[in-house]
C-alpha cells in the first residue's frame, strides 16, 4: 500500500476516531462525577436519620459486651432504642445493660447464650417473643488466636465447629428469628458483620476468611430477595478496628475506635448494601479489590500473616523459656 493510500485511510478514520475518543472521555468524566457525588452522598451527607425507633422499638445486638458490639448497643441506645443484649457472659451482660439504662434511660433485656452451640435458639426465640424489633446487629464472631496453617490449628475439629456455629449459623438463625416480623411490618434493618477478610481469600486465616465471605454473600443475596419488602439487609466489611479481638490498643486514622466506626457505619445504612462502613476503610477496600488483583492481594496477605505467625510463635517460645528459667532458679 502506497504512502498516499495510507494517508487517505487515516484521513477517513480521523473523524470516527475523534468521536470514539470524545465519547470515551465524556464517559470517564461522567463516571468520575457520579462516583464523586455518590461518595459525597455516602461519606459526607450520610443517612444519619434512618436508624431510629420508627423502624421498631427494639434493637438486638449479638456479641454485645465488648468491642464493636458494645459500641452498637451504646449508639443505638443513644438514638432511643430499647436494647436486647445477647452474649455469653451474664455478668458482662448485666454490667452493659445497667450502664445503658443509667446513661440513656432505655429499657434493656439480656439473653446469655454461647453461640458456639446450636441448641440455643429456642431460648433466644422465647426472649424475643412479642418484641417489635427494628434493628438486628449480627455482630458476634470469633477469629484465629494468631495466623496459622489450617492443619496446624490446635483441636481442629472443635475449632471448625465453633467457628462455623458462631460466624455462620448465628447469622442465619438470628435472621430467621427476626425477619418474618419485619416483613409483616414492612420495615426493619439487619446489619451483618462480615470483614474485609471476606473480600478475598486470606491464607493462614483461611477458615475465618471463608466464613466472613459467606456472611457477605448471604447478606447481599437476602437484600435482593427482600428489597421490595421494606427491609434493609446490609453487609458490613470493616478492616482493622481498635478492639480486643483485633489486638489493637491504640486507635489511628485507619484503625478507629469501635465507637467512631459504628457512628460512621450507621450513616451508610440505606445507601450501600455492601459497605466497609468507614471512609478510610472504603478507600482501602477499593484499592485492594479494584486496583490490586485478587491473586496478588491473597499472596500479600499470606506473606503478612506468615510474618505475624513467626512473631507470635517466637514470642510464645521466649515466654516459655523465661518461665522455665524462673522455675529452675
PDB file of C-alpha atoms in Angstrom:
ATOM      1  CA  UNK A   1       0.000   0.000   0.000  1.00  0.00           C
ATOM      2  CA  UNK A   2       1.406   3.380  -1.045  1.00  0.00           C
ATOM      3  CA  UNK A   3       2.035   6.242   1.343  1.00  0.00           C
ATOM      4  CA  UNK A   4      -0.762   8.211  -0.334  1.00  0.00           C
ATOM      5  CA  UNK A   5      -3.255   5.408   0.266  1.00  0.00           C
ATOM      6  CA  UNK A   6      -2.243   5.161   3.916  1.00  0.00           C
ATOM      7  CA  UNK A   7      -2.784   8.894   4.330  1.00  0.00           C
ATOM      8  CA  UNK A   8      -6.211   8.632   2.742  1.00  0.00           C
ATOM      9  CA  UNK A   9      -7.193   5.812   5.110  1.00  0.00           C
ATOM     10  CA  UNK A  10      -6.025   7.805   8.130  1.00  0.00           C
ATOM     11  CA  UNK A  11      -7.933  10.873   6.971  1.00  0.00           C
ATOM     12  CA  UNK A  12     -11.114   8.829   6.608  1.00  0.00           C
ATOM     13  CA  UNK A  13     -10.613   7.275  10.074  1.00  0.00           C
ATOM     14  CA  UNK A  14      -9.760  10.589  11.739  1.00  0.00           C
ATOM     15  CA  UNK A  15     -13.312  11.761  12.334  1.00  0.00           C
ATOM     16  CA  UNK A  16     -14.700   8.402  13.647  1.00  0.00           C
ATOM     17  CA  UNK A  17     -11.674   8.016  15.927  1.00  0.00           C
ATOM     18  CA  UNK A  18     -12.168  11.557  17.223  1.00  0.00           C
ATOM     19  CA  UNK A  19     -15.749  10.784  18.203  1.00  0.00           C
ATOM     20  CA  UNK A  20     -14.776   7.467  19.756  1.00  0.00           C
ATOM     21  CA  UNK A  21     -12.172   9.258  21.861  1.00  0.00           C
ATOM     22  CA  UNK A  22     -14.570  12.067  22.738  1.00  0.00           C
ATOM     23  CA  UNK A  23     -17.246   9.577  23.778  1.00  0.00           C
ATOM     24  CA  UNK A  24     -14.726   7.648  25.882  1.00  0.00           C
ATOM     25  CA  UNK A  25     -13.503  10.792  27.630  1.00  0.00           C
ATOM     26  CA  UNK A  26     -17.047  12.006  28.244  1.00  0.00           C
ATOM     27  CA  UNK A  27     -17.993   8.613  29.694  1.00  0.00           C
ATOM     28  CA  UNK A  28     -14.980   8.687  32.012  1.00  0.00           C
ATOM     29  CA  UNK A  29     -15.781  12.228  33.154  1.00  0.00           C
ATOM     30  CA  UNK A  30     -19.423  11.357  33.802  1.00  0.00           C
ATOM     31  CA  UNK A  31     -18.378   8.191  35.667  1.00  0.00           C
ATOM     32  CA  UNK A  32     -15.951  10.215  37.794  1.00  0.00           C
ATOM     33  CA  UNK A  33     -18.598  12.850  38.563  1.00  0.00           C
ATOM     34  CA  UNK A  34     -21.069  10.123  39.505  1.00  0.00           C
ATOM     35  CA  UNK A  35     -18.538   8.457  41.819  1.00  0.00           C
ATOM     36  CA  UNK A  36     -17.641  11.770  43.453  1.00  0.00           C
ATOM     37  CA  UNK A  37     -21.282  12.688  44.004  1.00  0.00           C
ATOM     38  CA  UNK A  38     -22.044   9.181  45.325  1.00  0.00           C
ATOM     39  CA  UNK A  39     -19.064   9.373  47.655  1.00  0.00           C
ATOM     40  CA  UNK A  40     -20.152  12.798  48.881  1.00  0.00           C
ATOM     41  CA  UNK A  41     -23.686  11.491  49.473  1.00  0.00           C
ATOM     42  CA  UNK A  42     -22.429   8.468  51.444  1.00  0.00           C
ATOM     43  CA  UNK A  43     -19.398   9.746  53.338  1.00  0.00           C
ATOM     44  CA  UNK A  44     -20.252  13.425  53.880  1.00  0.00           C
ATOM     45  CA  UNK A  45     -24.046  13.732  53.956  1.00  0.00           C
ATOM     46  CA  UNK A  46     -24.725  10.162  55.110  1.00  0.00           C
ATOM     47  CA  UNK A  47     -28.087   8.769  56.155  1.00  0.00           C
ATOM     48  CA  UNK A  48     -27.902   9.600  59.833  1.00  0.00           C
ATOM     49  CA  UNK A  49     -31.654   9.878  60.454  1.00  0.00           C
ATOM     50  CA  UNK A  50     -32.682   6.496  59.019  1.00  0.00           C
ATOM     51  CA  UNK A  51     -31.788   4.388  62.070  1.00  0.00           C
ATOM     52  CA  UNK A  52     -34.291   5.488  64.717  1.00  0.00           C
ATOM     53  CA  UNK A  53     -37.031   3.781  66.767  1.00  0.00           C
ATOM     54  CA  UNK A  54     -39.577   4.434  63.992  1.00  0.00           C
ATOM     55  CA  UNK A  55     -38.337   1.221  62.356  1.00  0.00           C
ATOM     56  CA  UNK A  56     -39.152  -0.649  65.584  1.00  0.00           C
ATOM     57  CA  UNK A  57     -38.787  -0.053  69.311  1.00  0.00           C
ATOM     58  CA  UNK A  58     -36.148  -2.713  69.991  1.00  0.00           C
ATOM     59  CA  UNK A  59     -32.634  -3.269  68.675  1.00  0.00           C
ATOM     60  CA  UNK A  60     -30.997  -6.682  69.107  1.00  0.00           C
ATOM     61  CA  UNK A  61     -27.207  -6.901  69.276  1.00  0.00           C
ATOM     62  CA  UNK A  62     -25.246 -10.158  69.435  1.00  0.00           C
ATOM     63  CA  UNK A  63     -21.741 -10.198  70.867  1.00  0.00           C
ATOM     64  CA  UNK A  64     -22.826  -7.111  72.761  1.00  0.00           C
ATOM     65  CA  UNK A  65     -20.468  -6.959  75.738  1.00  0.00           C
ATOM     66  CA  UNK A  66     -17.187  -5.947  74.060  1.00  0.00           C
ATOM     67  CA  UNK A  67     -15.745  -4.039  71.152  1.00  0.00           C
ATOM     68  CA  UNK A  68     -17.894  -3.216  68.146  1.00  0.00           C
ATOM     69  CA  UNK A  69     -20.971  -4.980  69.536  1.00  0.00           C
ATOM     70  CA  UNK A  70     -20.908  -2.946  72.727  1.00  0.00           C
ATOM     71  CA  UNK A  71     -20.495   0.244  70.700  1.00  0.00           C
ATOM     72  CA  UNK A  72     -23.512  -0.682  68.560  1.00  0.00           C
ATOM     73  CA  UNK A  73     -25.557  -1.178  71.721  1.00  0.00           C
ATOM     74  CA  UNK A  74     -24.436   2.199  73.076  1.00  0.00           C
ATOM     75  CA  UNK A  75     -25.061   4.091  69.834  1.00  0.00           C
ATOM     76  CA  UNK A  76     -28.484   2.527  69.282  1.00  0.00           C
ATOM     77  CA  UNK A  77     -29.435   3.243  72.897  1.00  0.00           C
ATOM     78  CA  UNK A  78     -28.321   6.850  72.408  1.00  0.00           C
ATOM     79  CA  UNK A  79     -30.763   7.018  69.491  1.00  0.00           C
ATOM     80  CA  UNK A  80     -33.588   5.874  71.746  1.00  0.00           C
ATOM     81  CA  UNK A  81     -33.845   2.159  71.014  1.00  0.00           C
ATOM     82  CA  UNK A  82     -34.601  -0.336  73.759  1.00  0.00           C
ATOM     83  CA  UNK A  83     -31.793  -2.885  73.601  1.00  0.00           C
ATOM     84  CA  UNK A  84     -31.664  -6.680  73.719  1.00  0.00           C
ATOM     85  CA  UNK A  85     -28.101  -7.699  74.553  1.00  0.00           C
ATOM     86  CA  UNK A  86     -27.069 -11.235  73.633  1.00  0.00           C
ATOM     87  CA  UNK A  87     -23.706 -12.680  74.599  1.00  0.00           C
ATOM     88  CA  UNK A  88     -22.139 -15.499  76.580  1.00  0.00           C
ATOM     89  CA  UNK A  89     -21.344 -13.929  79.963  1.00  0.00           C
ATOM     90  CA  UNK A  90     -24.356 -12.997  82.094  1.00  0.00           C
ATOM     91  CA  UNK A  91     -22.188 -10.874  84.378  1.00  0.00           C
ATOM     92  CA  UNK A  92     -20.904  -8.788  81.471  1.00  0.00           C
ATOM     93  CA  UNK A  93     -24.412  -8.527  80.039  1.00  0.00           C
ATOM     94  CA  UNK A  94     -25.716  -7.149  83.325  1.00  0.00           C
ATOM     95  CA  UNK A  95     -22.879  -4.623  83.507  1.00  0.00           C
ATOM     96  CA  UNK A  96     -23.533  -3.329  79.985  1.00  0.00           C
ATOM     97  CA  UNK A  97     -27.326  -3.324  80.449  1.00  0.00           C
ATOM     98  CA  UNK A  98     -27.033  -1.363  83.700  1.00  0.00           C
ATOM     99  CA  UNK A  99     -24.744   1.195  82.083  1.00  0.00           C
ATOM    100  CA  UNK A 100     -27.141   1.669  79.149  1.00  0.00           C
ATOM    101  CA  UNK A 101     -30.153   2.107  81.426  1.00  0.00           C
ATOM    102  CA  UNK A 102     -28.361   4.634  83.601  1.00  0.00           C
ATOM    103  CA  UNK A 103     -26.771   6.646  80.791  1.00  0.00           C
ATOM    104  CA  UNK A 104     -29.505   6.591  78.127  1.00  0.00           C
ATOM    105  CA  UNK A 105     -32.661   5.842  80.172  1.00  0.00           C
ATOM    106  CA  UNK A 106     -33.740   2.979  77.892  1.00  0.00           C
ATOM    107  CA  UNK A 107     -35.188  -0.475  78.517  1.00  0.00           C
ATOM    108  CA  UNK A 108     -32.872  -3.432  78.194  1.00  0.00           C
ATOM    109  CA  UNK A 109     -33.124  -7.192  78.172  1.00  0.00           C
ATOM    110  CA  UNK A 110     -30.317  -9.738  78.295  1.00  0.00           C
ATOM    111  CA  UNK A 111     -30.011 -13.253  76.933  1.00  0.00           C
ATOM    112  CA  UNK A 112     -26.939 -15.255  77.945  1.00  0.00           C
ATOM    113  CA  UNK A 113     -26.068 -17.957  75.388  1.00  0.00           C
ATOM    114  CA  UNK A 114     -22.983 -19.493  73.831  1.00  0.00           C
ATOM    115  CA  UNK A 115     -23.198 -19.072  70.053  1.00  0.00           C
ATOM    116  CA  UNK A 116     -20.716 -21.904  69.681  1.00  0.00           C
ATOM    117  CA  UNK A 117     -23.703 -24.203  70.346  1.00  0.00           C
ATOM    118  CA  UNK A 118     -26.717 -24.832  68.128  1.00  0.00           C
ATOM    119  CA  UNK A 119     -29.293 -25.662  70.818  1.00  0.00           C
ATOM    120  CA  UNK A 120     -29.661 -22.042  71.959  1.00  0.00           C
ATOM    121  CA  UNK A 121     -32.161 -20.608  69.504  1.00  0.00           C
ATOM    122  CA  UNK A 122     -35.319 -21.742  71.302  1.00  0.00           C
ATOM    123  CA  UNK A 123     -34.119 -19.727  74.304  1.00  0.00           C
ATOM    124  CA  UNK A 124     -33.395 -16.692  72.125  1.00  0.00           C
ATOM    125  CA  UNK A 125     -36.740 -17.003  70.361  1.00  0.00           C
ATOM    126  CA  UNK A 126     -38.533 -17.045  73.722  1.00  0.00           C
ATOM    127  CA  UNK A 127     -36.575 -13.990  74.851  1.00  0.00           C
ATOM    128  CA  UNK A 128     -37.526 -12.047  71.711  1.00  0.00           C
ATOM    129  CA  UNK A 129     -41.195 -13.062  71.735  1.00  0.00           C
ATOM    130  CA  UNK A 130     -43.583 -10.128  71.481  1.00  0.00           C
ATOM    131  CA  UNK A 131     -40.879  -7.502  70.866  1.00  0.00           C
ATOM    132  CA  UNK A 132     -41.153  -5.036  67.990  1.00  0.00           C
ATOM    133  CA  UNK A 133     -37.635  -5.468  66.612  1.00  0.00           C
ATOM    134  CA  UNK A 134     -36.490  -2.711  64.288  1.00  0.00           C
ATOM    135  CA  UNK A 135     -32.765  -3.441  64.132  1.00  0.00           C
ATOM    136  CA  UNK A 136     -30.745  -6.645  64.355  1.00  0.00           C
ATOM    137  CA  UNK A 137     -26.956  -6.425  64.528  1.00  0.00           C
ATOM    138  CA  UNK A 138     -25.404  -9.825  63.840  1.00  0.00           C
ATOM    139  CA  UNK A 139     -22.053  -8.931  65.345  1.00  0.00           C
ATOM    140  CA  UNK A 140     -20.925 -11.997  67.301  1.00  0.00           C
ATOM    141  CA  UNK A 141     -17.838 -13.624  65.817  1.00  0.00           C
ATOM    142  CA  UNK A 142     -14.617 -15.485  66.533  1.00  0.00           C
ATOM    143  CA  UNK A 143     -11.265 -15.357  64.806  1.00  0.00           C
ATOM    144  CA  UNK A 144      -7.963 -17.222  64.999  1.00  0.00           C
ATOM    145  CA  UNK A 145      -5.831 -16.520  68.087  1.00  0.00           C
ATOM    146  CA  UNK A 146      -2.967 -15.970  65.601  1.00  0.00           C
ATOM    147  CA  UNK A 147      -2.413 -16.719  61.883  1.00  0.00           C
ATOM    148  CA  UNK A 148      -1.854 -20.441  61.387  1.00  0.00           C
ATOM    149  CA  UNK A 149      -1.769 -23.115  58.706  1.00  0.00           C
ATOM    150  CA  UNK A 150      -5.051 -24.992  58.573  1.00  0.00           C
ATOM    151  CA  UNK A 151      -3.712 -28.428  59.536  1.00  0.00           C
ATOM    152  CA  UNK A 152      -1.618 -26.949  62.374  1.00  0.00           C
ATOM    153  CA  UNK A 153      -4.594 -25.470  64.233  1.00  0.00           C
ATOM    154  CA  UNK A 154      -4.908 -26.960  67.694  1.00  0.00           C
ATOM    155  CA  UNK A 155      -8.002 -29.165  68.216  1.00  0.00           C
ATOM    156  CA  UNK A 156      -9.027 -28.506  64.632  1.00  0.00           C
ATOM    157  CA  UNK A 157     -12.318 -30.410  64.785  1.00  0.00           C
ATOM    158  CA  UNK A 158     -13.658 -28.299  67.660  1.00  0.00           C
ATOM    159  CA  UNK A 159     -12.187 -25.161  66.107  1.00  0.00           C
ATOM    160  CA  UNK A 160     -14.108 -25.773  62.867  1.00  0.00           C
ATOM    161  CA  UNK A 161     -17.389 -26.470  64.647  1.00  0.00           C
ATOM    162  CA  UNK A 162     -17.128 -23.424  66.884  1.00  0.00           C
ATOM    163  CA  UNK A 163     -16.219 -21.007  64.099  1.00  0.00           C
ATOM    164  CA  UNK A 164     -18.953 -22.282  61.784  1.00  0.00           C
ATOM    165  CA  UNK A 165     -21.549 -22.038  64.551  1.00  0.00           C
ATOM    166  CA  UNK A 166     -20.522 -18.570  65.710  1.00  0.00           C
ATOM    167  CA  UNK A 167     -19.678 -16.888  62.413  1.00  0.00           C
ATOM    168  CA  UNK A 168     -22.218 -18.535  60.081  1.00  0.00           C
ATOM    169  CA  UNK A 169     -25.015 -20.352  61.909  1.00  0.00           C
ATOM    170  CA  UNK A 170     -25.670 -17.414  64.250  1.00  0.00           C
ATOM    171  CA  UNK A 171     -26.263 -15.044  61.321  1.00  0.00           C
ATOM    172  CA  UNK A 172     -28.641 -17.466  59.612  1.00  0.00           C
ATOM    173  CA  UNK A 173     -30.615 -18.349  62.731  1.00  0.00           C
ATOM    174  CA  UNK A 174     -30.884 -14.829  64.148  1.00  0.00           C
ATOM    175  CA  UNK A 175     -32.086 -13.583  60.766  1.00  0.00           C
ATOM    176  CA  UNK A 176     -34.621 -16.416  60.685  1.00  0.00           C
ATOM    177  CA  UNK A 177     -35.987 -15.326  64.061  1.00  0.00           C
ATOM    178  CA  UNK A 178     -36.485 -11.609  63.344  1.00  0.00           C
ATOM    179  CA  UNK A 179     -37.115 -11.393  59.597  1.00  0.00           C
ATOM    180  CA  UNK A 180     -40.741 -12.662  59.481  1.00  0.00           C
ATOM    181  CA  UNK A 181     -41.995  -9.961  61.868  1.00  0.00           C
ATOM    182  CA  UNK A 182     -40.049  -7.281  59.996  1.00  0.00           C
ATOM    183  CA  UNK A 183     -41.718  -8.411  56.773  1.00  0.00           C
ATOM    184  CA  UNK A 184     -45.143  -8.213  58.424  1.00  0.00           C
ATOM    185  CA  UNK A 185     -44.460  -4.569  59.340  1.00  0.00           C
ATOM    186  CA  UNK A 186     -42.624  -3.807  56.054  1.00  0.00           C
ATOM    187  CA  UNK A 187     -39.752  -2.232  57.960  1.00  0.00           C
ATOM    188  CA  UNK A 188     -36.569  -3.319  59.649  1.00  0.00           C
ATOM    189  CA  UNK A 189     -32.784  -3.240  59.380  1.00  0.00           C
ATOM    190  CA  UNK A 190     -30.393  -6.202  59.628  1.00  0.00           C
ATOM    191  CA  UNK A 191     -26.669  -5.445  59.838  1.00  0.00           C
ATOM    192  CA  UNK A 192     -24.463  -8.482  59.286  1.00  0.00           C
ATOM    193  CA  UNK A 193     -20.856  -8.050  60.363  1.00  0.00           C
ATOM    194  CA  UNK A 194     -18.637  -9.584  57.740  1.00  0.00           C
ATOM    195  CA  UNK A 195     -14.996  -8.500  57.431  1.00  0.00           C
ATOM    196  CA  UNK A 196     -12.538  -7.151  54.896  1.00  0.00           C
ATOM    197  CA  UNK A 197     -11.024 -10.631  55.229  1.00  0.00           C
ATOM    198  CA  UNK A 198     -14.107 -11.870  53.367  1.00  0.00           C
ATOM    199  CA  UNK A 199     -13.404  -9.696  50.316  1.00  0.00           C
ATOM    200  CA  UNK A 200     -10.674 -12.044  49.056  1.00  0.00           C
ATOM    201  CA  UNK A 201      -9.035 -15.221  50.426  1.00  0.00           C
ATOM    202  CA  UNK A 202      -6.737 -14.589  53.392  1.00  0.00           C
ATOM    203  CA  UNK A 203      -4.315 -17.505  53.869  1.00  0.00           C
ATOM    204  CA  UNK A 204      -3.458 -18.560  57.426  1.00  0.00           C
ATOM    205  CA  UNK A 205      -6.843 -17.120  58.401  1.00  0.00           C
ATOM    206  CA  UNK A 206      -8.490 -19.252  55.757  1.00  0.00           C
ATOM    207  CA  UNK A 207     -11.493 -20.572  57.664  1.00  0.00           C
ATOM    208  CA  UNK A 208     -12.247 -17.162  59.195  1.00  0.00           C
ATOM    209  CA  UNK A 209     -11.953 -15.502  55.793  1.00  0.00           C
ATOM    210  CA  UNK A 210     -14.286 -18.081  54.242  1.00  0.00           C
ATOM    211  CA  UNK A 211     -16.936 -17.678  56.964  1.00  0.00           C
ATOM    212  CA  UNK A 212     -16.908 -13.903  56.504  1.00  0.00           C
ATOM    213  CA  UNK A 213     -17.227 -14.310  52.731  1.00  0.00           C
ATOM    214  CA  UNK A 214     -20.339 -16.403  53.432  1.00  0.00           C
ATOM    215  CA  UNK A 215     -21.804 -13.614  55.569  1.00  0.00           C
ATOM    216  CA  UNK A 216     -21.192 -11.119  52.760  1.00  0.00           C
ATOM    217  CA  UNK A 217     -22.799 -13.299  50.065  1.00  0.00           C
ATOM    218  CA  UNK A 218     -25.689 -14.253  52.352  1.00  0.00           C
ATOM    219  CA  UNK A 219     -26.413 -10.610  53.169  1.00  0.00           C
ATOM    220  CA  UNK A 220     -26.306  -9.359  49.593  1.00  0.00           C
ATOM    221  CA  UNK A 221     -28.467 -12.216  48.378  1.00  0.00           C
ATOM    222  CA  UNK A 222     -31.098 -11.606  51.047  1.00  0.00           C
ATOM    223  CA  UNK A 223     -31.117  -7.871  50.352  1.00  0.00           C
ATOM    224  CA  UNK A 224     -32.091  -8.572  46.758  1.00  0.00           C
ATOM    225  CA  UNK A 225     -34.783 -11.005  47.900  1.00  0.00           C
ATOM    226  CA  UNK A 226     -36.412  -8.524  50.285  1.00  0.00           C
ATOM    227  CA  UNK A 227     -35.501  -5.158  48.768  1.00  0.00           C
ATOM    228  CA  UNK A 228     -39.120  -4.510  47.734  1.00  0.00           C
ATOM    229  CA  UNK A 229     -40.495  -5.567  51.143  1.00  0.00           C
ATOM    230  CA  UNK A 230     -39.154  -2.543  53.009  1.00  0.00           C
ATOM    231  CA  UNK A 231     -36.291  -4.465  54.657  1.00  0.00           C
ATOM    232  CA  UNK A 232     -32.673  -3.266  54.630  1.00  0.00           C
ATOM    233  CA  UNK A 233     -30.051  -6.008  54.929  1.00  0.00           C
ATOM    234  CA  UNK A 234     -26.504  -4.708  54.854  1.00  0.00           C
ATOM    235  CA  UNK A 235     -23.173  -6.498  54.644  1.00  0.00           C
ATOM    236  CA  UNK A 236     -20.572  -4.675  56.771  1.00  0.00           C
ATOM    237  CA  UNK A 237     -16.907  -5.358  55.968  1.00  0.00           C
ATOM    238  CA  UNK A 238     -14.573  -3.459  58.308  1.00  0.00           C
ATOM    239  CA  UNK A 239     -10.813  -3.520  58.141  1.00  0.00           C
ATOM    240  CA  UNK A 240      -8.985  -3.272  61.471  1.00  0.00           C
ATOM    241  CA  UNK A 241     -10.784  -1.564  64.365  1.00  0.00           C
ATOM    242  CA  UNK A 242      -9.093  -0.927  67.709  1.00  0.00           C
ATOM    243  CA  UNK A 243     -10.669  -3.792  69.669  1.00  0.00           C
ATOM    244  CA  UNK A 244      -9.502  -6.555  71.974  1.00  0.00           C
ATOM    245  CA  UNK A 245     -10.356  -9.167  69.345  1.00  0.00           C
ATOM    246  CA  UNK A 246      -8.122  -7.416  66.788  1.00  0.00           C
ATOM    247  CA  UNK A 247      -5.368  -6.993  69.375  1.00  0.00           C
ATOM    248  CA  UNK A 248      -5.126  -3.249  68.674  1.00  0.00           C
ATOM    249  CA  UNK A 249      -4.952  -0.956  71.680  1.00  0.00           C
ATOM    250  CA  UNK A 250      -4.122   2.433  70.167  1.00  0.00           C
ATOM    251  CA  UNK A 251      -6.590   3.793  67.574  1.00  0.00           C
ATOM    252  CA  UNK A 252      -5.312   5.531  64.439  1.00  0.00           C
ATOM    253  CA  UNK A 253      -6.939   7.132  61.393  1.00  0.00           C
ATOM    254  CA  UNK A 254      -7.233   3.768  59.616  1.00  0.00           C
ATOM    255  CA  UNK A 255      -7.849   1.799  62.830  1.00  0.00           C
ATOM    256  CA  UNK A 256     -10.653   3.730  64.538  1.00  0.00           C
ATOM    257  CA  UNK A 257     -12.199   3.174  67.923  1.00  0.00           C
ATOM    258  CA  UNK A 258     -15.319   0.973  67.852  1.00  0.00           C
ATOM    259  CA  UNK A 259     -17.494   3.982  68.666  1.00  0.00           C
ATOM    260  CA  UNK A 260     -16.124   6.017  65.782  1.00  0.00           C
ATOM    261  CA  UNK A 261     -16.502   3.118  63.408  1.00  0.00           C
ATOM    262  CA  UNK A 262     -20.093   2.367  64.420  1.00  0.00           C
ATOM    263  CA  UNK A 263     -21.199   6.001  64.097  1.00  0.00           C
ATOM    264  CA  UNK A 264     -19.728   6.166  60.584  1.00  0.00           C
ATOM    265  CA  UNK A 265     -21.164   2.801  59.560  1.00  0.00           C
ATOM    266  CA  UNK A 266     -24.725   3.551  60.640  1.00  0.00           C
ATOM    267  CA  UNK A 267     -24.713   6.610  58.370  1.00  0.00           C
ATOM    268  CA  UNK A 268     -24.270   4.280  55.352  1.00  0.00           C
ATOM    269  CA  UNK A 269     -27.420   2.229  56.038  1.00  0.00           C
ATOM    270  CA  UNK A 270     -29.835   2.530  53.147  1.00  0.00           C
ATOM    271  CA  UNK A 271     -27.114   3.920  50.879  1.00  0.00           C
ATOM    272  CA  UNK A 272     -24.966   0.816  50.397  1.00  0.00           C
ATOM    273  CA  UNK A 273     -25.974  -2.837  50.565  1.00  0.00           C
ATOM    274  CA  UNK A 274     -22.290  -3.719  50.972  1.00  0.00           C
ATOM    275  CA  UNK A 275     -20.117  -1.298  52.904  1.00  0.00           C
ATOM    276  CA  UNK A 276     -16.728  -1.023  54.552  1.00  0.00           C
ATOM    277  CA  UNK A 277     -18.516   1.347  56.907  1.00  0.00           C
ATOM    278  CA  UNK A 278     -15.802   3.957  57.373  1.00  0.00           C
ATOM    279  CA  UNK A 279     -14.262   6.218  54.729  1.00  0.00           C
ATOM    280  CA  UNK A 280     -10.579   5.210  55.164  1.00  0.00           C
ATOM    281  CA  UNK A 281     -11.708   1.571  55.081  1.00  0.00           C
ATOM    282  CA  UNK A 282     -13.705   2.248  51.919  1.00  0.00           C
ATOM    283  CA  UNK A 283     -10.563   3.610  50.260  1.00  0.00           C
ATOM    284  CA  UNK A 284      -8.616   0.553  51.416  1.00  0.00           C
ATOM    285  CA  UNK A 285     -11.358  -1.724  50.130  1.00  0.00           C
ATOM    286  CA  UNK A 286     -11.401  -0.032  46.726  1.00  0.00           C
ATOM    287  CA  UNK A 287      -7.622  -0.273  46.393  1.00  0.00           C
ATOM    288  CA  UNK A 288      -7.483  -3.924  47.485  1.00  0.00           C
ATOM    289  CA  UNK A 289     -10.310  -5.088  45.193  1.00  0.00           C
ATOM    290  CA  UNK A 290     -10.251  -2.707  42.211  1.00  0.00           C
ATOM    291  CA  UNK A 291      -6.591  -1.774  41.774  1.00  0.00           C
ATOM    292  CA  UNK A 292      -4.921  -4.938  43.067  1.00  0.00           C
ATOM    293  CA  UNK A 293      -5.829  -8.315  41.505  1.00  0.00           C
ATOM    294  CA  UNK A 294      -7.330 -10.766  43.988  1.00  0.00           C
ATOM    295  CA  UNK A 295      -4.463 -13.209  43.416  1.00  0.00           C
ATOM    296  CA  UNK A 296      -1.918 -10.527  44.343  1.00  0.00           C
ATOM    297  CA  UNK A 297      -3.901  -9.450  47.413  1.00  0.00           C
ATOM    298  CA  UNK A 298      -4.033 -13.084  48.538  1.00  0.00           C
ATOM    299  CA  UNK A 299      -0.266 -13.527  48.154  1.00  0.00           C
ATOM    300  CA  UNK A 300       0.429 -10.297  50.055  1.00  0.00           C
ATOM    301  CA  UNK A 301      -1.959 -11.312  52.845  1.00  0.00           C
ATOM    302  CA  UNK A 302      -0.213 -14.694  53.088  1.00  0.00           C
ATOM    303  CA  UNK A 303       3.214 -13.050  53.434  1.00  0.00           C
ATOM    304  CA  UNK A 304       1.958 -10.691  56.122  1.00  0.00           C
ATOM    305  CA  UNK A 305       0.288 -13.478  58.073  1.00  0.00           C
ATOM    306  CA  UNK A 306       3.374 -15.703  57.871  1.00  0.00           C
ATOM    307  CA  UNK A 307       5.388 -12.874  59.438  1.00  0.00           C
ATOM    308  CA  UNK A 308       2.761 -12.411  62.163  1.00  0.00           C
ATOM    309  CA  UNK A 309       2.720 -16.164  62.794  1.00  0.00           C
ATOM    310  CA  UNK A 310       6.512 -16.232  63.181  1.00  0.00           C
ATOM    311  CA  UNK A 311       6.493 -13.276  65.579  1.00  0.00           C
ATOM    312  CA  UNK A 312       3.732 -14.818  67.664  1.00  0.00           C
ATOM    313  CA  UNK A 313       5.417 -18.240  67.921  1.00  0.00           C
ATOM    314  CA  UNK A 314       8.788 -16.673  68.753  1.00  0.00           C
ATOM    315  CA  UNK A 315       7.089 -14.657  71.484  1.00  0.00           C
ATOM    316  CA  UNK A 316       5.497 -17.807  72.901  1.00  0.00           C
ATOM    317  CA  UNK A 317       8.845 -19.624  72.828  1.00  0.00           C
ATOM    318  CA  UNK A 318      10.539 -16.725  74.640  1.00  0.00           C
ATOM    319  CA  UNK A 319       7.818 -16.728  77.304  1.00  0.00           C
ATOM    320  CA  UNK A 320       8.150 -20.485  77.785  1.00  0.00           C
ATOM    321  CA  UNK A 321      11.921 -20.218  78.116  1.00  0.00           C
ATOM    322  CA  UNK A 322      11.537 -17.388  80.607  1.00  0.00           C
ATOM    323  CA  UNK A 323       9.071 -19.439  82.646  1.00  0.00           C
ATOM    324  CA  UNK A 324      11.424 -22.434  82.627  1.00  0.00           C
ATOM    325  CA  UNK A 325      14.248 -20.173  83.780  1.00  0.00           C
ATOM    326  CA  UNK A 326      12.192 -18.913  86.712  1.00  0.00           C
ATOM    327  CA  UNK A 327      11.342 -22.473  87.721  1.00  0.00           C
ATOM    328  CA  UNK A 328      14.994 -23.543  87.826  1.00  0.00           C
ATOM    329  CA  UNK A 329      16.163 -20.594  89.933  1.00  0.00           C
TER     330      UNK A 329
END
